[in-house]
Amino acid sequence: FAAENKFDTAILVASDRDYISAVRPTKEYPGGKKVEVVYFKGYASASLWQIADVPRTARPSFFEQLKFKTNNL
């Protein structure tokens, strides 16, 4: 989507440093795409949130408010 100029800011909810290989070229794409990384404190790779334009710590209280529909299989 970066190549098609479909967004200005990507928001990645992850803590794994494996995503660095996707974040780096997204940020370097002509036009200056920004990347926010949302992670849980104590669980994120430092190298991932350091490369982010905006690192954000996820609050568990946000996720507690979500209601997920489950399938009873």
mmCIF file of N, CA and C in Angstrom:
data_model
loop_
_atom_site.group_PDB
_atom_site.id
_atom_site.type_symbol
_atom_site.label_atom_id
_atom_site.label_comp_id
_atom_site.label_asym_id
_atom_site.label_seq_id
_atom_site.Cartn_x
_atom_site.Cartn_y
_atom_site.Cartn_z
ATOM 1 N N PHE A 1 0.806 -1.198 0.000
ATOM 2 C CA PHE A 1 0.000 0.000 0.000
ATOM 3 C C PHE A 1 0.856 1.273 0.000
ATOM 4 N N ALA A 2 2.053 1.190 0.558
ATOM 5 C CA ALA A 2 2.926 2.367 0.553
ATOM 6 C C ALA A 2 3.260 2.774 -0.875
ATOM 7 N N ALA A 3 3.520 1.797 -1.736
ATOM 8 C CA ALA A 3 3.867 2.078 -3.129
ATOM 9 C C ALA A 3 2.711 2.730 -3.875
ATOM 10 N N GLU A 4 1.492 2.457 -3.458
ATOM 11 C CA GLU A 4 0.315 3.033 -4.105
ATOM 12 C C GLU A 4 -0.165 4.304 -3.401
ATOM 13 N N ASN A 5 0.603 4.747 -2.409
ATOM 14 C CA ASN A 5 0.293 5.956 -1.646
ATOM 15 C C ASN A 5 -1.110 5.903 -1.028
ATOM 16 N N LYS A 6 -1.453 4.754 -0.439
ATOM 17 C CA LYS A 6 -2.779 4.533 0.130
ATOM 18 C C LYS A 6 -2.905 4.990 1.577
ATOM 19 N N PHE A 7 -1.811 5.384 2.206
ATOM 20 C CA PHE A 7 -1.862 5.812 3.608
ATOM 21 C C PHE A 7 -0.717 6.769 3.907
ATOM 22 N N ASP A 8 -0.845 7.474 5.018
ATOM 23 C CA ASP A 8 0.214 8.361 5.497
ATOM 24 C C ASP A 8 0.945 7.740 6.684
ATOM 25 N N THR A 9 0.177 7.048 7.542
ATOM 26 C CA THR A 9 0.736 6.463 8.752
ATOM 27 C C THR A 9 0.277 5.021 8.888
ATOM 28 N N ALA A 10 1.229 4.120 9.087
ATOM 29 C CA ALA A 10 0.920 2.713 9.350
ATOM 30 C C ALA A 10 0.957 2.510 10.858
ATOM 31 N N ILE A 11 0.017 1.730 11.367
ATOM 32 C CA ILE A 11 -0.004 1.418 12.792
ATOM 33 C C ILE A 11 0.189 -0.083 12.927
ATOM 34 N N LEU A 12 1.279 -0.467 13.560
ATOM 35 C CA LEU A 12 1.635 -1.871 13.742
ATOM 36 C C LEU A 12 1.457 -2.230 15.211
ATOM 37 N N VAL A 13 0.640 -3.220 15.485
ATOM 38 C CA VAL A 13 0.460 -3.705 16.854
ATOM 39 C C VAL A 13 1.252 -5.003 16.931
ATOM 40 N N ALA A 14 2.437 -4.901 17.492
ATOM 41 C CA ALA A 14 3.345 -6.052 17.525
ATOM 42 C C ALA A 14 4.473 -5.779 18.505
ATOM 43 N N SER A 15 5.182 -6.822 18.846
ATOM 44 C CA SER A 15 6.325 -6.659 19.741
ATOM 45 C C SER A 15 7.557 -7.403 19.237
ATOM 46 N N ASP A 16 7.456 -8.029 18.101
ATOM 47 C CA ASP A 16 8.500 -8.893 17.571
ATOM 48 C C ASP A 16 9.444 -8.135 16.648
ATOM 49 N N ARG A 17 10.714 -8.285 16.857
ATOM 50 C CA ARG A 17 11.700 -7.587 16.036
ATOM 51 C C ARG A 17 11.702 -8.050 14.587
ATOM 52 N N ASP A 18 11.050 -9.161 14.276
ATOM 53 C CA ASP A 18 10.955 -9.628 12.898
ATOM 54 C C ASP A 18 10.261 -8.610 11.998
ATOM 55 N N TYR A 19 9.468 -7.727 12.564
ATOM 56 C CA TYR A 19 8.746 -6.729 11.777
ATOM 57 C C TYR A 19 9.636 -5.574 11.323
ATOM 58 N N ILE A 20 10.843 -5.497 11.836
ATOM 59 C CA ILE A 20 11.760 -4.431 11.431
ATOM 60 C C ILE A 20 11.983 -4.463 9.927
ATOM 61 N N SER A 21 12.030 -5.667 9.353
ATOM 62 C CA SER A 21 12.258 -5.792 7.911
ATOM 63 C C SER A 21 11.098 -5.226 7.096
ATOM 64 N N ALA A 22 9.931 -5.062 7.694
ATOM 65 C CA ALA A 22 8.793 -4.432 7.013
ATOM 66 C C ALA A 22 8.713 -2.939 7.349
ATOM 67 N N VAL A 23 9.067 -2.586 8.569
ATOM 68 C CA VAL A 23 8.978 -1.186 9.002
ATOM 69 C C VAL A 23 10.004 -0.324 8.280
ATOM 70 N N ARG A 24 11.219 -0.792 8.190
ATOM 71 C CA ARG A 24 12.296 0.020 7.604
ATOM 72 C C ARG A 24 11.983 0.471 6.165
ATOM 73 N N PRO A 25 11.636 -0.438 5.237
ATOM 74 C CA PRO A 25 11.342 0.038 3.880
ATOM 75 C C PRO A 25 10.085 0.908 3.792
ATOM 76 N N THR A 26 9.132 0.681 4.689
ATOM 77 C CA THR A 26 7.927 1.519 4.702
ATOM 78 C C THR A 26 8.296 2.953 5.054
ATOM 79 N N LYS A 27 9.169 3.129 6.035
ATOM 80 C CA LYS A 27 9.603 4.469 6.436
ATOM 81 C C LYS A 27 10.467 5.131 5.368
ATOM 82 N N GLU A 28 11.241 4.326 4.632
ATOM 83 C CA GLU A 28 12.171 4.866 3.642
ATOM 84 C C GLU A 28 11.513 5.131 2.296
ATOM 85 N N TYR A 29 10.255 4.730 2.135
ATOM 86 C CA TYR A 29 9.577 4.917 0.862
ATOM 87 C C TYR A 29 9.447 6.404 0.555
ATOM 88 N N PRO A 30 9.645 6.806 -0.718
ATOM 89 C CA PRO A 30 9.497 8.221 -1.075
ATOM 90 C C PRO A 30 8.121 8.753 -0.657
ATOM 91 N N GLY A 31 8.123 9.881 -0.047
ATOM 92 C CA GLY A 31 6.882 10.462 0.447
ATOM 93 C C GLY A 31 6.806 10.415 1.958
ATOM 94 N N GLY A 32 7.746 9.710 2.589
ATOM 95 C CA GLY A 32 7.869 9.725 4.037
ATOM 96 C C GLY A 32 6.728 9.110 4.810
ATOM 97 N N LYS A 33 6.500 7.825 4.628
ATOM 98 C CA LYS A 33 5.459 7.135 5.391
ATOM 99 C C LYS A 33 5.894 7.021 6.843
ATOM 100 N N LYS A 34 4.976 7.275 7.751
ATOM 101 C CA LYS A 34 5.261 7.167 9.185
ATOM 102 C C LYS A 34 4.749 5.829 9.699
ATOM 103 N N VAL A 35 5.424 5.328 10.729
ATOM 104 C CA VAL A 35 5.033 4.052 11.334
ATOM 105 C C VAL A 35 4.922 4.227 12.840
ATOM 106 N N GLU A 36 3.731 3.912 13.374
ATOM 107 C CA GLU A 36 3.523 3.866 14.820
ATOM 108 C C GLU A 36 3.553 2.401 15.233
ATOM 109 N N VAL A 37 4.211 2.115 16.334
ATOM 110 C CA VAL A 37 4.256 0.752 16.861
ATOM 111 C C VAL A 37 3.584 0.745 18.224
ATOM 112 N N VAL A 38 2.578 -0.104 18.371
ATOM 113 C CA VAL A 38 1.864 -0.263 19.633
ATOM 114 C C VAL A 38 2.317 -1.583 20.243
ATOM 115 N N TYR A 39 2.748 -1.544 21.494
ATOM 116 C CA TYR A 39 3.285 -2.737 22.145
ATOM 117 C C TYR A 39 2.922 -2.729 23.624
ATOM 118 N N PHE A 40 2.991 -3.904 24.237
ATOM 119 C CA PHE A 40 2.782 -4.006 25.675
ATOM 120 C C PHE A 40 4.110 -3.802 26.388
ATOM 121 N N LYS A 41 4.095 -2.974 27.399
ATOM 122 C CA LYS A 41 5.303 -2.667 28.168
ATOM 123 C C LYS A 41 5.941 -3.961 28.682
ATOM 124 N N GLY A 42 7.229 -4.068 28.469
ATOM 125 C CA GLY A 42 7.966 -5.232 28.930
ATOM 126 C C GLY A 42 7.999 -6.384 27.943
ATOM 127 N N TYR A 43 7.244 -6.266 26.852
ATOM 128 C CA TYR A 43 7.176 -7.359 25.885
ATOM 129 C C TYR A 43 7.701 -6.991 24.511
ATOM 130 N N ALA A 44 8.045 -5.744 24.291
ATOM 131 C CA ALA A 44 8.462 -5.302 22.962
ATOM 132 C C ALA A 44 9.963 -5.390 22.792
ATOM 133 N N SER A 45 10.351 -5.666 21.578
ATOM 134 C CA SER A 45 11.754 -5.604 21.208
ATOM 135 C C SER A 45 12.163 -4.131 21.168
ATOM 136 N N ALA A 46 13.211 -3.791 21.874
ATOM 137 C CA ALA A 46 13.672 -2.394 21.908
ATOM 138 C C ALA A 46 14.014 -1.910 20.504
ATOM 139 N N SER A 47 14.583 -2.769 19.687
ATOM 140 C CA SER A 47 14.954 -2.340 18.336
ATOM 141 C C SER A 47 13.728 -2.040 17.481
ATOM 142 N N LEU A 48 12.588 -2.655 17.773
ATOM 143 C CA LEU A 48 11.365 -2.377 17.020
ATOM 144 C C LEU A 48 10.794 -1.015 17.404
ATOM 145 N N TRP A 49 10.630 -0.752 18.705
ATOM 146 C CA TRP A 49 10.024 0.529 19.064
ATOM 147 C C TRP A 49 10.976 1.694 18.849
ATOM 148 N N GLN A 50 12.292 1.429 18.799
ATOM 149 C CA GLN A 50 13.239 2.513 18.532
ATOM 150 C C GLN A 50 13.187 2.975 17.075
ATOM 151 N N ILE A 51 12.838 2.066 16.158
ATOM 152 C CA ILE A 51 12.758 2.431 14.747
ATOM 153 C C ILE A 51 11.435 3.126 14.413
ATOM 154 N N ALA A 52 10.457 2.996 15.281
ATOM 155 C CA ALA A 52 9.134 3.587 15.038
ATOM 156 C C ALA A 52 9.192 5.105 15.106
ATOM 157 N N ASP A 53 8.338 5.755 14.308
ATOM 158 C CA ASP A 53 8.202 7.207 14.418
ATOM 159 C C ASP A 53 7.492 7.561 15.718
ATOM 160 N N VAL A 54 6.510 6.747 16.074
ATOM 161 C CA VAL A 54 5.764 6.954 17.313
ATOM 162 C C VAL A 54 5.605 5.604 18.004
ATOM 163 N N PRO A 55 6.343 5.351 19.072
ATOM 164 C CA PRO A 55 6.114 4.126 19.856
ATOM 165 C C PRO A 55 5.033 4.387 20.901
ATOM 166 N N ARG A 56 4.095 3.470 21.021
ATOM 167 C CA ARG A 56 3.002 3.637 21.997
ATOM 168 C C ARG A 56 2.885 2.375 22.844
ATOM 169 N N THR A 57 2.724 2.574 24.117
ATOM 170 C CA THR A 57 2.503 1.451 25.019
ATOM 171 C C THR A 57 1.007 1.160 25.072
ATOM 172 N N ALA A 58 0.632 -0.075 24.801
ATOM 173 C CA ALA A 58 -0.782 -0.476 24.857
ATOM 174 C C ALA A 58 -1.201 -0.597 26.314
ATOM 175 N N ARG A 59 -2.398 -0.152 26.598
ATOM 176 C CA ARG A 59 -2.938 -0.270 27.948
ATOM 177 C C ARG A 59 -3.879 -1.461 27.995
ATOM 178 N N PRO A 60 -3.663 -2.388 28.908
ATOM 179 C CA PRO A 60 -4.559 -3.547 29.018
ATOM 180 C C PRO A 60 -6.015 -3.144 29.201
ATOM 181 N N SER A 61 -6.268 -2.010 29.842
ATOM 182 C CA SER A 61 -7.654 -1.578 30.075
ATOM 183 C C SER A 61 -8.405 -1.350 28.759
ATOM 184 N N PHE A 62 -7.706 -0.936 27.718
ATOM 185 C CA PHE A 62 -8.357 -0.766 26.425
ATOM 186 C C PHE A 62 -8.883 -2.105 25.909
ATOM 187 N N PHE A 63 -8.072 -3.139 26.010
ATOM 188 C CA PHE A 63 -8.449 -4.444 25.480
ATOM 189 C C PHE A 63 -9.516 -5.126 26.338
ATOM 190 N N GLU A 64 -9.551 -4.789 27.620
ATOM 191 C CA GLU A 64 -10.569 -5.363 28.501
ATOM 192 C C GLU A 64 -11.963 -4.884 28.121
ATOM 193 N N GLN A 65 -12.057 -3.715 27.485
ATOM 194 C CA GLN A 65 -13.341 -3.158 27.099
ATOM 195 C C GLN A 65 -13.881 -3.767 25.795
ATOM 196 N N LEU A 66 -13.029 -4.420 25.040
ATOM 197 C CA LEU A 66 -13.449 -4.993 23.767
ATOM 198 C C LEU A 66 -14.280 -6.246 24.005
ATOM 199 N N LYS A 67 -15.259 -6.432 23.178
ATOM 200 C CA LYS A 67 -16.089 -7.625 23.267
ATOM 201 C C LYS A 67 -15.919 -8.402 21.968
ATOM 202 N N PHE A 68 -15.401 -9.594 22.095
ATOM 203 C CA PHE A 68 -15.147 -10.419 20.924
ATOM 204 C C PHE A 68 -16.245 -11.451 20.763
ATOM 205 N N LYS A 69 -16.673 -11.623 19.550
ATOM 206 C CA LYS A 69 -17.669 -12.644 19.239
ATOM 207 C C LYS A 69 -16.925 -13.969 19.055
ATOM 208 N N THR A 70 -17.399 -14.989 19.712
ATOM 209 C CA THR A 70 -16.745 -16.293 19.608
ATOM 210 C C THR A 70 -17.670 -17.286 18.933
ATOM 211 N N ASN A 71 -17.079 -18.244 18.270
ATOM 212 C CA ASN A 71 -17.843 -19.331 17.657
ATOM 213 C C ASN A 71 -17.824 -20.517 18.611
ATOM 214 N N ASN A 72 -18.934 -21.053 18.863
ATOM 215 C CA ASN A 72 -19.022 -22.254 19.696
ATOM 216 C C ASN A 72 -18.975 -23.475 18.786
ATOM 217 N N LEU A 73 -17.809 -24.000 18.617
ATOM 218 C CA LEU A 73 -17.635 -25.154 17.719
ATOM 219 C C LEU A 73 -17.809 -26.452 18.451
#
